[in-house]
mmCIF file of C-alpha atoms in Angstrom:
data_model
loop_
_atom_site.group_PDB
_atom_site.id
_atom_site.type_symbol
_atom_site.label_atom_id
_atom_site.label_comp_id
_atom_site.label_asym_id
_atom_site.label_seq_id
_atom_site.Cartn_x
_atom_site.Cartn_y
_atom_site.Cartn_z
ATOM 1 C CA UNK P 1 -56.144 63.171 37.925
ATOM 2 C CA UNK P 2 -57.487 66.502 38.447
ATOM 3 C CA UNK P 3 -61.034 67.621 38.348
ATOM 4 C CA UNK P 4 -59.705 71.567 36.775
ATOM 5 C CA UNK P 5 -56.974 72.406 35.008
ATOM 6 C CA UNK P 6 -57.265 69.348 31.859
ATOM 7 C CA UNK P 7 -54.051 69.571 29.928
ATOM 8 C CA UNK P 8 -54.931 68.935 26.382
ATOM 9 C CA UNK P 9 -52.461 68.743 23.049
ATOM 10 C CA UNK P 10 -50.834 71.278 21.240
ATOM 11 C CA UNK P 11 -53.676 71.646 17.797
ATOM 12 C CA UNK P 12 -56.638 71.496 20.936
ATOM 13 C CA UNK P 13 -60.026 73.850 19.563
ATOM 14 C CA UNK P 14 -62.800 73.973 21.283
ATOM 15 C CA UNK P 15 -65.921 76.141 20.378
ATOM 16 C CA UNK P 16 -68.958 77.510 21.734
ATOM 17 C CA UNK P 17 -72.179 78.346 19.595
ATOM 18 C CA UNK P 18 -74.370 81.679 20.454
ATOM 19 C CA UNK P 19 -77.866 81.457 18.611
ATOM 20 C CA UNK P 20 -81.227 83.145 19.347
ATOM 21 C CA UNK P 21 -84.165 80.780 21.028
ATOM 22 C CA UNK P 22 -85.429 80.497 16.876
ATOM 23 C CA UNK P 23 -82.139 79.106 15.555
ATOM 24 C CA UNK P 24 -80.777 82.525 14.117
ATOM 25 C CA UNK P 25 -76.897 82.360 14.533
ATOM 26 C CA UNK P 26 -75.205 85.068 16.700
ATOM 27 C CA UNK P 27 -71.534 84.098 17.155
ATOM 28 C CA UNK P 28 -69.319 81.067 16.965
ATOM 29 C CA UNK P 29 -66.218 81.405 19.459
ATOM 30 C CA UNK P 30 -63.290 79.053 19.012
ATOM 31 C CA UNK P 31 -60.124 78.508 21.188
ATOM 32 C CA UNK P 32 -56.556 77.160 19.555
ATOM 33 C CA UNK P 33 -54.253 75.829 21.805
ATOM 34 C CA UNK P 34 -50.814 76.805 19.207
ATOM 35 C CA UNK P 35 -46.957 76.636 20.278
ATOM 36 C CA UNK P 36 -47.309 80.080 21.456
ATOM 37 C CA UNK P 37 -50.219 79.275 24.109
ATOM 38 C CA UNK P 38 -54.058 79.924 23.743
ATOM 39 C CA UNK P 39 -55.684 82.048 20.814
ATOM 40 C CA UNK P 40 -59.270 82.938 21.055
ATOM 41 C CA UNK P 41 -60.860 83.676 17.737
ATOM 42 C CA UNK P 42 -64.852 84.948 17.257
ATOM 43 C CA UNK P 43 -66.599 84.388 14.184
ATOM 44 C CA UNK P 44 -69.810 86.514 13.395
ATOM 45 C CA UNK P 45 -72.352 85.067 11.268
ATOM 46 C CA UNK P 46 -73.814 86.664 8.434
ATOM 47 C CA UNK P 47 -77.716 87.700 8.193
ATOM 48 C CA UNK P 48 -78.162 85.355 5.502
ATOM 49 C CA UNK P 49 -76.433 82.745 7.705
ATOM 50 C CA UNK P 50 -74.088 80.989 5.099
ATOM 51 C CA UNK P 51 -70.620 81.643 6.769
ATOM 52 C CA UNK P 52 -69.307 83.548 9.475
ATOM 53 C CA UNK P 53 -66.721 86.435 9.493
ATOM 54 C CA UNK P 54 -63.641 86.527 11.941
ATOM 55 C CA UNK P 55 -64.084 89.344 14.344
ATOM 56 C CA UNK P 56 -61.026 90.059 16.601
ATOM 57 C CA UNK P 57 -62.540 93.357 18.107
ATOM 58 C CA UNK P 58 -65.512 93.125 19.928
ATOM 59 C CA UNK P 59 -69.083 94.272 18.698
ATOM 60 C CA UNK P 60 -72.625 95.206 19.302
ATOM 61 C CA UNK P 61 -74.813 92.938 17.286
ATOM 62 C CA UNK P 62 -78.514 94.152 17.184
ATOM 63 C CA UNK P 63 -80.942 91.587 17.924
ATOM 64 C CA UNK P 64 -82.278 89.805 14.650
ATOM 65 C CA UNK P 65 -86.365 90.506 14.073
ATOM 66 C CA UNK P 66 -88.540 87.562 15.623
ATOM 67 C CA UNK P 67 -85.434 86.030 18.064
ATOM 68 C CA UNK P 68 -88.161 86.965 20.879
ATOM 69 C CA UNK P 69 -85.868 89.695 22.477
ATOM 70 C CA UNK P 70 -84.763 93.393 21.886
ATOM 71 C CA UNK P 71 -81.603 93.186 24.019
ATOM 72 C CA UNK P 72 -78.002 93.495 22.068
ATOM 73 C CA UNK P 73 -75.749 90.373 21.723
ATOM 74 C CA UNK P 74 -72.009 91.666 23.056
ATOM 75 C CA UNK P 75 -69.479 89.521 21.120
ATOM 76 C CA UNK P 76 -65.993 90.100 23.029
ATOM 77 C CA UNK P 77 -62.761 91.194 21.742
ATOM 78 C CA UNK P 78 -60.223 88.716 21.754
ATOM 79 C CA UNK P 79 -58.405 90.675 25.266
ATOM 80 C CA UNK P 80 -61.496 90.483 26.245
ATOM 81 C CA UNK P 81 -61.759 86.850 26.121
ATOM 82 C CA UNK P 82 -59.121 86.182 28.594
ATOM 83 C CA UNK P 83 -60.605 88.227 31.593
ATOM 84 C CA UNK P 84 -62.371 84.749 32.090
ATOM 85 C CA UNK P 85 -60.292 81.945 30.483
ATOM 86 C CA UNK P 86 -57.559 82.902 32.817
ATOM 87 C CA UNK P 87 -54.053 80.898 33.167
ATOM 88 C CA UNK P 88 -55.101 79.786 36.775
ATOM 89 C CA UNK P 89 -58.025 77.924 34.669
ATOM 90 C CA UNK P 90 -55.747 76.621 32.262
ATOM 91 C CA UNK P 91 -57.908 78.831 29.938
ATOM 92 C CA UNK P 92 -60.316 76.078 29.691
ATOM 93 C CA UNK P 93 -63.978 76.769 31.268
ATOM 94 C CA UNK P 94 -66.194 73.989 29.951
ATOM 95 C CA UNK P 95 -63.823 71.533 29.662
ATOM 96 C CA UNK P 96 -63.498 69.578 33.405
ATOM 97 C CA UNK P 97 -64.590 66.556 34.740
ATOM 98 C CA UNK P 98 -67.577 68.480 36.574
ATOM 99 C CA UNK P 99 -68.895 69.700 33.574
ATOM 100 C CA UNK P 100 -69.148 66.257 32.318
ATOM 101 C CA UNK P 101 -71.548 63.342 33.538
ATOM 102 C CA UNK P 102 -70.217 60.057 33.872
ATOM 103 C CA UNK P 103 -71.930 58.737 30.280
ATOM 104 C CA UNK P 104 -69.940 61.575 28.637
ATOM 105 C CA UNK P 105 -66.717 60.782 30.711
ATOM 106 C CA UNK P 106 -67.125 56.950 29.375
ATOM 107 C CA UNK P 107 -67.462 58.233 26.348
ATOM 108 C CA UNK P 108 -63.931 60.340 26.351
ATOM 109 C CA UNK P 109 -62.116 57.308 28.212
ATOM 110 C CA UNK P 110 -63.441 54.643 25.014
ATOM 111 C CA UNK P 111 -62.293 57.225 23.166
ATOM 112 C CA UNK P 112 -58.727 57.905 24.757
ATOM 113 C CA UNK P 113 -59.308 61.418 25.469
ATOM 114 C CA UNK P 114 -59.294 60.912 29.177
ATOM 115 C CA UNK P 115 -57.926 58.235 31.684
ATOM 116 C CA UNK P 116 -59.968 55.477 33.151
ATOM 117 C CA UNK P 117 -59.224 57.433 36.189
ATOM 118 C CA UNK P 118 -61.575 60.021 35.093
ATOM 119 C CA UNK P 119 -64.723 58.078 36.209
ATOM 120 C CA UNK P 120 -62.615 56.199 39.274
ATOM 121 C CA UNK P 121 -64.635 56.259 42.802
ATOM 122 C CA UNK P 122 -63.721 59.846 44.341
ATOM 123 C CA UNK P 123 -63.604 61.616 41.217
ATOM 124 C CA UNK P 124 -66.178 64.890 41.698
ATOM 125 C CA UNK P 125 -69.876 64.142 40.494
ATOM 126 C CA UNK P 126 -71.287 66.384 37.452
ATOM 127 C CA UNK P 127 -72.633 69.513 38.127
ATOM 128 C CA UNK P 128 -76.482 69.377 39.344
ATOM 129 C CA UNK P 129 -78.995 71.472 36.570
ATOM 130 C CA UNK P 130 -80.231 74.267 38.705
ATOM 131 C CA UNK P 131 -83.569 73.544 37.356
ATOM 132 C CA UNK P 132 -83.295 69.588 38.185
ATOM 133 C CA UNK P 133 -86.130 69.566 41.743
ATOM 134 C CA UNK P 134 -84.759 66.034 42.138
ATOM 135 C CA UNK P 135 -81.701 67.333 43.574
ATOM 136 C CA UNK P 136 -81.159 69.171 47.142
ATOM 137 C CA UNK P 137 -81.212 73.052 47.191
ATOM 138 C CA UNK P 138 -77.327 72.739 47.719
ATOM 139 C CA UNK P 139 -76.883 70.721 44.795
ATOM 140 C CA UNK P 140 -78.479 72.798 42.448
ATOM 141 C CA UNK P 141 -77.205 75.940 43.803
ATOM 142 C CA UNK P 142 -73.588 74.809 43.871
ATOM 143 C CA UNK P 143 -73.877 73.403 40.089
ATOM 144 C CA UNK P 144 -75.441 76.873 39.419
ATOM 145 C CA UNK P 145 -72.709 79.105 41.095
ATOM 146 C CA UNK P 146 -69.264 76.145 40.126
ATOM 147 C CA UNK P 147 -70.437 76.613 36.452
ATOM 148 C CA UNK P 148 -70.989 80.283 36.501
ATOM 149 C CA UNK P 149 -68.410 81.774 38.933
ATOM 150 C CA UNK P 150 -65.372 79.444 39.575
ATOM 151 C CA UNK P 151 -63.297 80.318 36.959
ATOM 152 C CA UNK P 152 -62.321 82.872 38.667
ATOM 153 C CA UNK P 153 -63.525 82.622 42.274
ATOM 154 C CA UNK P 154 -61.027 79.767 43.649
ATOM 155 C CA UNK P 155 -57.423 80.105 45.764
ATOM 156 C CA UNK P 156 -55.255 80.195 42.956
ATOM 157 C CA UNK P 157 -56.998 83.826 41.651
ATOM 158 C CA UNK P 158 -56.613 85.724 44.234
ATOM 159 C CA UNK P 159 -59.983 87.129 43.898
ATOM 160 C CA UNK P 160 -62.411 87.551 46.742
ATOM 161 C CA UNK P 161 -61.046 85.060 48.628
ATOM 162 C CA UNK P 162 -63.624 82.279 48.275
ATOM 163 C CA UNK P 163 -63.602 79.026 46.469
ATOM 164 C CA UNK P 164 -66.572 78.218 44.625
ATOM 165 C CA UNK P 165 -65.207 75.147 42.423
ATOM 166 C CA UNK P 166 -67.359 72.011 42.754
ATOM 167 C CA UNK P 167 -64.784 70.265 44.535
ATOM 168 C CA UNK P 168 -65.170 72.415 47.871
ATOM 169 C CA UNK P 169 -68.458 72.145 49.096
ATOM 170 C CA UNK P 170 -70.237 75.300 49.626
ATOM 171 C CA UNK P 171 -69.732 74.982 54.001
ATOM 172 C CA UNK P 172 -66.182 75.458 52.887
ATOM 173 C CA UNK P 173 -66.502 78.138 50.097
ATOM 174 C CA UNK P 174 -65.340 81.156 53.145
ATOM 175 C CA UNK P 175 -68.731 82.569 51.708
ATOM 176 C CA UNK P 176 -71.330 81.439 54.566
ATOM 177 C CA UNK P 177 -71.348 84.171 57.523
ATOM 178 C CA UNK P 178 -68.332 86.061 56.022
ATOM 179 C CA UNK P 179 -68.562 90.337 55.280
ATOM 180 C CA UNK P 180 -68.817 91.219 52.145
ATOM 181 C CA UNK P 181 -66.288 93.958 50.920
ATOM 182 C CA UNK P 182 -69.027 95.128 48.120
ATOM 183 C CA UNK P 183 -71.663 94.991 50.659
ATOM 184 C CA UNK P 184 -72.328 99.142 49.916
ATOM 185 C CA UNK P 185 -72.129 98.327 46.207
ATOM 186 C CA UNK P 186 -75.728 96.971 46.747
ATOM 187 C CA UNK P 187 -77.175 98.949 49.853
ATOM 188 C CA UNK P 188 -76.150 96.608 52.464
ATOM 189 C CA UNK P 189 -72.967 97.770 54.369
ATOM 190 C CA UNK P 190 -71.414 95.589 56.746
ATOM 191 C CA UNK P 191 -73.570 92.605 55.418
ATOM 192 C CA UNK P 192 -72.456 88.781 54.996
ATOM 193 C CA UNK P 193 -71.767 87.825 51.783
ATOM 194 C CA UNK P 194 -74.355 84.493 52.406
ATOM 195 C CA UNK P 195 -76.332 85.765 55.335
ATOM 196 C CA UNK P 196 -77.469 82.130 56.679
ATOM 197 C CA UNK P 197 -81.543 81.954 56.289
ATOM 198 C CA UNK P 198 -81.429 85.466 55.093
ATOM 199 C CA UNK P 199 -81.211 85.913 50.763
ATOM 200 C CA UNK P 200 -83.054 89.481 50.832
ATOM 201 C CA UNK P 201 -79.785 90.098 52.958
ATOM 202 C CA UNK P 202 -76.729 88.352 51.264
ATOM 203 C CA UNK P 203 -74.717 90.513 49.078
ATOM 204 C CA UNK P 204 -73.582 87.661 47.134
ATOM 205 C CA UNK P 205 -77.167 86.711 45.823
ATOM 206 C CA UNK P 206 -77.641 90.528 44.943
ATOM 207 C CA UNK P 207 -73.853 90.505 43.148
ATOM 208 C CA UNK P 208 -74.814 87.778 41.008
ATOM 209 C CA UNK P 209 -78.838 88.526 40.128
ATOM 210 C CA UNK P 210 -78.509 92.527 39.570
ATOM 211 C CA UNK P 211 -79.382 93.590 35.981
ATOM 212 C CA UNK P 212 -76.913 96.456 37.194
ATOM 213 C CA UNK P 213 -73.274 97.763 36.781
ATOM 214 C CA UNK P 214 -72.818 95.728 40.090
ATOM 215 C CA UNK P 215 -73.494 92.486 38.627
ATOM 216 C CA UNK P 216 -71.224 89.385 38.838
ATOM 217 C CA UNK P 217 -69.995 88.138 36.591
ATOM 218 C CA UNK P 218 -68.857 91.569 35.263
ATOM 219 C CA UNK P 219 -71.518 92.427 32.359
ATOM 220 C CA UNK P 220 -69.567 93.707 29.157
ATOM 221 C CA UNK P 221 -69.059 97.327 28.402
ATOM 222 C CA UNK P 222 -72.203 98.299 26.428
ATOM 223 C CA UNK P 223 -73.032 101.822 24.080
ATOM 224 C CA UNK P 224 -74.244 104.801 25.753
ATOM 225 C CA UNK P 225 -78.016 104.279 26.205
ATOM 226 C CA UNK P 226 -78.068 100.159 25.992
ATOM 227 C CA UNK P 227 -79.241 98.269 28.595
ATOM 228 C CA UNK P 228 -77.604 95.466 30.164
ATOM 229 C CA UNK P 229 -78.556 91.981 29.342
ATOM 230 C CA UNK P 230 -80.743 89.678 31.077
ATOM 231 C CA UNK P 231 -79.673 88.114 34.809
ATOM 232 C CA UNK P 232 -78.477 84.870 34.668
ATOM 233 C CA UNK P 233 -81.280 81.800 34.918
ATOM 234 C CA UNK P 234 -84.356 82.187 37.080
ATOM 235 C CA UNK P 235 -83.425 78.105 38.195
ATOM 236 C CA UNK P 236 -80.030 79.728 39.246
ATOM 237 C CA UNK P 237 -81.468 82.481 40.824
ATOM 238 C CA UNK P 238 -84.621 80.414 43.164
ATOM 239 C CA UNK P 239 -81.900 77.473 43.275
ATOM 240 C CA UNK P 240 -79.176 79.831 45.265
ATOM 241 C CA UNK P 241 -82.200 81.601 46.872
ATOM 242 C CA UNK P 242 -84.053 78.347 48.946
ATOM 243 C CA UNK P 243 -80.279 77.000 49.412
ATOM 244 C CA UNK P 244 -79.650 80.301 51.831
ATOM 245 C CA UNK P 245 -83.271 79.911 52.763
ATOM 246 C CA UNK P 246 -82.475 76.563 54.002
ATOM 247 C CA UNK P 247 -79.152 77.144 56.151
#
């Protein structure tokens, strides 16, 4: 079977939760596989958190008093949705057998959700936690960057031209030694996208850590005046840094 590109049952939903680090209830975002294809739907909770309201254009939630930040919540439209859960991902992001240890893949096979295949010898390994120090530089960069970036950033996209699933190691990503075509995006012209022993000079570790308008993945479209959100994890960040440390 394949490790991307699941095909699940007409009536499919999956779901995704958005809550503040004190419980407070952002957004709920839900995904209905119908006749017709994919529907995304986002739900926005109330301040007295008792139900949720459908929302199918986008908003700016402030953030709630005591959720430990002052940075806006972006809840996408439901276009908006689809700039990531793309066709060539079979619309699904979270749901693949790298996102999935082998526990949970036992799990989906007792409970005829996936073949016995799914946990066969050869199948890919779960994604490593960037923050895990048990695993290899490599490891925990490539579970950082497969997670984050590959939904879009694989052959069948047409988008960069690298391949950062977690079935292509990273020595075969087309990322290690190659110039980057946004290399004057960030102030370094001409540079590699993964400049081998060199992070201060590798575009792509700038592209994905900026808290800028140059930041991958694409930050949403904010008000006049608001700040962009925080960069994605510091383990992601000192995970992809000592793997090009390390090459």
């Amino acid at each position: 079977m394949e490790a991307y590109g699941l095909k699940v049952p007409i009536g499919t939903v999956v779901s995704k939760h958005f809550e503040t680090s004190n419980g407070y209830r952002l957004e709920t975002r839900v995904m209905l596989l119908t006749n017709d294809g994919w529907r995304a739907y986002t739900y926005i909770w109330r301040s007295d958190q008792a139900d949720a309201d459908l929302n199918l254009t986008g908003a700016t939630l402030a953030a709630p008093p005591g959720s430990g930040t002052t940075e806006p919540h972006i809840v996408p439209s439901e276009t908006e949705c689809f700039a990531c859960h793309r066709t060539t991902n079979n619309h699904l992001l979270g749901v693949s057998l790298p996102q999935w240890d082998a526990a949970q893949r036992a799990r989906f096979i007792q409970m005829g959700l996936l073949p016995a295949s799914a946990n066969a010898v050869g199948m890919p390994s779960s994604l490593a936690d960037p923050g895990d120090m048990t695993a290899t530089p490599e490891e925990r960069a490539h579970g950082f960057l497969a997670a984050n970036c590959s939904s879009c950033h694989r052959p069948d996209t047409g988008l960069a031209g690298f391949d950062l699933r977690a079935t292509t190691p990273l020595a075969n990503a087309n990322i290690i030694g190659i110039t980057a075509n946004s290399g004057s995006l960030v102030g370094l012209p001409g540079a590699s996208l993964v400049a081998p022993g060199d992070p201060n000079n590798s575009v792509f570790l700038h592209r994905a850590f900026n808290r800028d308008a140059t930041r991958m993945p694409p930050a949403p479209a904010l008000p006049a005046g608001v700040p962009l959100g925080p960069s994605p994890s510091i383990d992601g960040l000192e995970a992809v840094r000592a793997w090009i440390s390390g090459l």
